[in-house]
Short mmCIF file of C-alpha atoms in Angstrom, two decimals:
data_model
loop_
_atom_site.label_atom_id
_atom_site.label_comp_id
_atom_site.label_asym_id
_atom_site.label_seq_id
_atom_site.Cartn_x
_atom_site.Cartn_y
_atom_site.Cartn_z
CA MET W 426 44.23 -65.06 143.70
CA ILE W 427 41.18 -63.93 145.59
CA LEU W 428 38.41 -66.09 145.29
CA ARG W 429 35.05 -64.58 144.86
CA ASN W 430 32.24 -65.85 147.34
CA PRO W 431 29.32 -67.23 145.70
CA PHE W 432 26.96 -65.82 148.37
CA ILE W 433 28.19 -62.29 147.86
CA ARG W 434 27.75 -62.92 143.88
CA SER W 435 24.03 -63.94 144.43
CA GLN W 436 23.53 -61.15 146.60
CA GLN W 437 24.61 -58.74 143.89
CA ARG W 438 22.63 -60.25 141.38
CA ARG W 439 19.78 -60.14 143.71
CA GLN W 440 20.03 -56.39 144.28
CA THR W 441 20.36 -56.03 140.72
CA ILE W 442 16.93 -57.67 140.01
CA LEU W 443 15.12 -55.89 143.04
CA ALA W 444 16.46 -52.64 141.62
CA TYR W 445 15.20 -53.40 138.27
CA ASN W 446 11.57 -54.71 139.57
CA PRO W 447 9.04 -52.14 138.55
CA LEU W 448 6.62 -53.47 140.95
CA SER W 449 7.77 -51.12 143.51
CA GLN W 450 5.92 -48.49 141.46
CA VAL W 451 2.36 -50.03 140.98
CA ARG W 452 0.33 -52.36 143.22
CA PHE W 453 -2.79 -54.26 141.90
CA LYS W 454 -5.96 -53.97 143.86
CA SER W 455 -8.64 -56.66 143.84
CA THR W 456 -12.11 -56.05 145.58
CA THR W 457 -11.90 -58.89 147.92
CA SER W 458 -13.04 -59.51 151.52
CA SER W 459 -9.34 -58.85 152.73
CA ASP W 460 -9.58 -55.15 152.03
CA LYS W 461 -12.43 -55.08 154.63
CA THR W 462 -10.43 -56.48 157.32
CA ARG W 463 -7.46 -53.94 156.68
CA THR W 464 -6.47 -51.52 159.27
CA PRO W 465 -7.12 -47.61 158.32
CA GLN W 466 -3.18 -47.09 158.34
CA SER W 467 -2.43 -49.95 156.06
CA LYS W 468 -5.30 -49.16 153.71
CA SER W 469 -4.24 -45.43 153.33
CA GLN W 470 -0.57 -46.79 152.70
CA SER W 471 -1.74 -49.17 149.94
CA GLN W 472 -3.97 -46.55 147.95
CA ILE W 473 -0.60 -45.18 146.52
CA ASN W 474 -0.40 -46.12 142.82
CA GLU W 475 -3.23 -48.76 143.31
CA ILE W 476 -5.13 -50.08 140.20
CA ASP W 477 -8.24 -51.91 140.42
CA ILE W 478 -7.98 -54.61 137.99
CA ASP W 479 -11.60 -55.59 138.32
CA ASP W 480 -12.80 -52.24 137.17
CA PRO W 481 -15.19 -52.90 134.17
CA LYS W 482 -13.62 -49.77 132.12
CA LEU W 483 -9.95 -50.58 132.92
CA ARG W 484 -10.71 -54.22 131.80
CA SER W 485 -12.45 -53.34 128.40
CA SER W 486 -9.43 -50.90 127.56
CA ILE W 487 -6.83 -53.61 128.34
CA ASP W 488 -9.06 -56.14 126.36
CA GLN W 489 -9.00 -53.70 123.33
CA TRP W 490 -5.16 -53.26 123.65
CA ILE W 491 -4.79 -56.87 123.47
CA LYS W 492 -6.92 -57.47 120.31
CA ASN W 493 -4.90 -54.70 118.49
CA PHE W 494 -1.70 -56.22 119.68
CA LYS W 495 -2.79 -59.61 118.37
CA ASN W 496 -3.45 -57.94 114.95
CA VAL W 497 -0.15 -56.65 114.56
CA ASP W 498 2.19 -58.20 112.10
CA PRO W 499 5.44 -59.28 114.16
CA ILE W 500 7.55 -57.99 111.48
CA ASN W 501 6.33 -54.61 112.35
CA LEU W 502 7.89 -54.87 115.83
CA LYS W 503 11.62 -55.30 114.57
CA GLY W 504 12.34 -51.44 114.95
CA LYS W 505 11.90 -52.05 118.82
CA PHE W 506 14.66 -54.42 119.18
CA GLU W 507 18.28 -54.76 118.68
CA ILE W 508 18.83 -57.73 115.98
CA GLU W 509 21.90 -59.80 115.49
CA TYR W 510 22.66 -62.73 113.20
CA ALA W 511 25.00 -65.56 113.72
CA ARG W 512 25.75 -68.80 112.05
CA SER W 513 23.27 -71.41 112.70
CA SER W 514 23.59 -74.97 114.02
CA GLY W 515 19.80 -75.71 112.93
CA PRO W 516 18.68 -77.40 109.74
CA GLY W 517 20.14 -76.52 106.34
CA GLY W 518 23.45 -78.34 105.68
CA GLN W 519 26.40 -76.51 104.55
CA HIS W 520 24.36 -73.36 104.04
CA VAL W 521 23.96 -72.80 107.79
CA ASN W 522 27.80 -73.01 108.15
CA LYS W 523 28.43 -70.39 105.42
CA THR W 524 25.64 -67.74 106.14
CA GLU W 525 24.53 -66.08 109.43
CA THR W 526 20.97 -67.59 109.63
CA LYS W 527 20.60 -67.68 113.45
CA VAL W 528 18.88 -64.46 114.87
CA ILE W 529 19.13 -62.89 117.97
CA ILE W 530 16.70 -60.28 119.12
CA LYS W 531 17.44 -58.10 122.14
CA LEU W 532 15.92 -55.52 124.34
CA ASN W 533 18.46 -54.07 127.04
CA HIS W 534 17.39 -53.30 130.54
CA GLU W 535 16.54 -49.45 129.66
CA ASN W 536 14.88 -50.30 126.50
CA TRP W 537 12.62 -53.03 127.96
CA SER W 538 11.77 -50.54 130.96
CA ASN W 539 11.05 -47.82 128.50
CA SER W 540 8.46 -50.05 126.63
CA ARG W 541 6.36 -50.00 129.51
CA GLY W 542 3.67 -47.54 128.57
CA ASP W 543 5.14 -46.89 125.34
CA TRP W 544 4.21 -49.49 123.08
CA LEU W 545 3.38 -52.21 125.58
CA ASN W 546 0.49 -51.62 127.84
CA GLU W 547 1.60 -50.67 131.26
CA ILE W 548 -0.55 -52.96 133.50
CA LEU W 549 0.09 -55.98 131.18
CA PHE W 550 3.83 -55.15 131.48
CA ASP W 551 3.54 -54.71 135.40
CA ASN W 552 1.68 -57.97 135.46
CA LEU W 553 4.10 -59.87 133.63
CA ILE W 554 6.89 -58.81 136.26
CA LYS W 555 4.66 -59.42 138.88
CA ASN W 556 4.00 -62.89 137.86
CA TYR W 557 7.74 -63.34 137.09
CA TYR W 558 8.74 -62.77 140.62
CA SER W 559 6.01 -63.92 142.64
CA ASN W 560 4.63 -67.21 141.28
CA LYS W 561 7.43 -69.67 141.88
CA GLY W 562 8.37 -70.18 138.37
CA LYS W 563 4.91 -71.06 137.03
CA LEU W 564 4.42 -68.03 134.93
CA LYS W 565 7.90 -66.90 134.48
CA PHE W 566 8.64 -64.92 131.05
CA PRO W 567 10.96 -67.27 129.52
CA TYR W 568 13.23 -64.74 127.75
CA LEU W 569 13.79 -62.29 130.70
CA THR W 570 17.32 -62.49 131.78
CA PRO W 571 18.79 -61.80 135.22
CA ASN W 572 20.02 -58.41 134.66
CA GLY W 573 16.54 -57.22 133.45
CA SER W 574 17.03 -57.61 129.62
CA VAL W 575 15.12 -59.35 126.92
CA LEU W 576 16.87 -61.91 124.73
CA ILE W 577 15.24 -64.20 122.29
CA MET W 578 16.75 -66.55 119.72
CA SER W 579 15.83 -68.68 116.51
CA GLU W 580 17.20 -70.91 114.28
CA LEU W 581 14.07 -72.64 113.03
CA THR W 582 14.90 -72.13 109.28
CA ARG W 583 17.70 -71.64 106.91
CA TYR W 584 16.48 -68.23 106.20
CA LYS W 585 17.37 -65.55 108.40
CA ASP W 586 14.06 -63.58 107.50
CA LYS W 587 11.89 -66.51 108.78
CA ASN W 588 13.93 -66.76 112.05
CA LEU W 589 13.56 -62.96 112.69
CA LYS W 590 9.83 -63.21 112.28
CA ASP W 591 9.79 -66.28 114.48
CA CYS W 592 11.79 -64.32 117.19
CA LEU W 593 9.51 -61.46 117.24
CA ASN W 594 6.22 -64.07 117.33
CA LYS W 595 7.73 -65.57 120.33
CA PHE W 596 8.08 -62.27 121.98
CA LYS W 597 4.30 -61.33 120.96
CA ILE W 598 2.83 -64.65 121.90
CA ASN W 599 4.70 -65.09 125.34
CA PHE W 600 4.19 -61.29 126.27
CA LEU W 601 0.44 -61.97 126.00
CA LYS W 602 0.95 -65.44 127.83
CA TYR W 603 2.47 -64.42 130.64
CA SER W 604 0.98 -61.04 131.42
CA LYS W 605 -2.46 -62.51 131.55
CA LEU W 606 -4.57 -60.78 134.16
CA PRO W 607 -6.66 -63.15 136.60
CA GLU W 608 -10.27 -63.58 136.04
CA ILE W 609 -12.73 -61.01 137.22
CA LYS W 610 -14.36 -62.59 140.51
CA SER W 611 -18.14 -62.64 140.45
CA ASN W 612 -20.11 -61.51 143.14
CA ASP W 613 -21.01 -65.26 143.91
CA THR W 614 -17.33 -66.27 144.12
CA ILE W 615 -16.54 -63.47 146.51
CA GLU W 616 -19.46 -64.36 148.82
CA LYS W 617 -18.28 -68.18 148.72
CA TRP W 618 -14.85 -66.99 149.84
CA GLU W 619 -16.19 -64.91 152.47
CA THR W 620 -18.42 -67.67 153.78
CA LEU W 621 -15.42 -70.18 153.82
CA GLU W 622 -13.21 -67.54 155.74
CA LYS W 623 -15.87 -67.05 158.43
#
């Protein structure tokens, strides 16, 4: 019997995550003093696929998308997911032992990636992934699996329709929560940071 080295397994898992990470395609640009100190070479390299997230027009379009997304009835998103039902261990007595009321919704790696720019705002999508990998767990989207898929389940009630709506609502609320862009820095704030740096 051959024992698998746990280090090799963790390296393979890390390679899968890095291969999935779409941040290699998009970088965020913020107009801070650090831009002024870059060398010409590094600045020209960083201009590839840069997005100025402090741009008022861009922020306005993102805000409008968020407003529209908030108004979407969660049940209208069900066509975007694979839906499975299972027997629940939640409240409901014998009813849950006899019927499949637990709901599991999934987006496999490919469908999750394809949702970017299709039915999910691409800038918010990229920021969610950026937050997931770069903020030491503080802003980790809780439904993203190690292989880059999305998995959400609910057994909140004894009714599968309500549990389905709960799953979709979890996705909707948490996508907005964990993809939130940083606040636009005011000129006063930028000047203060420049003064502190000096």
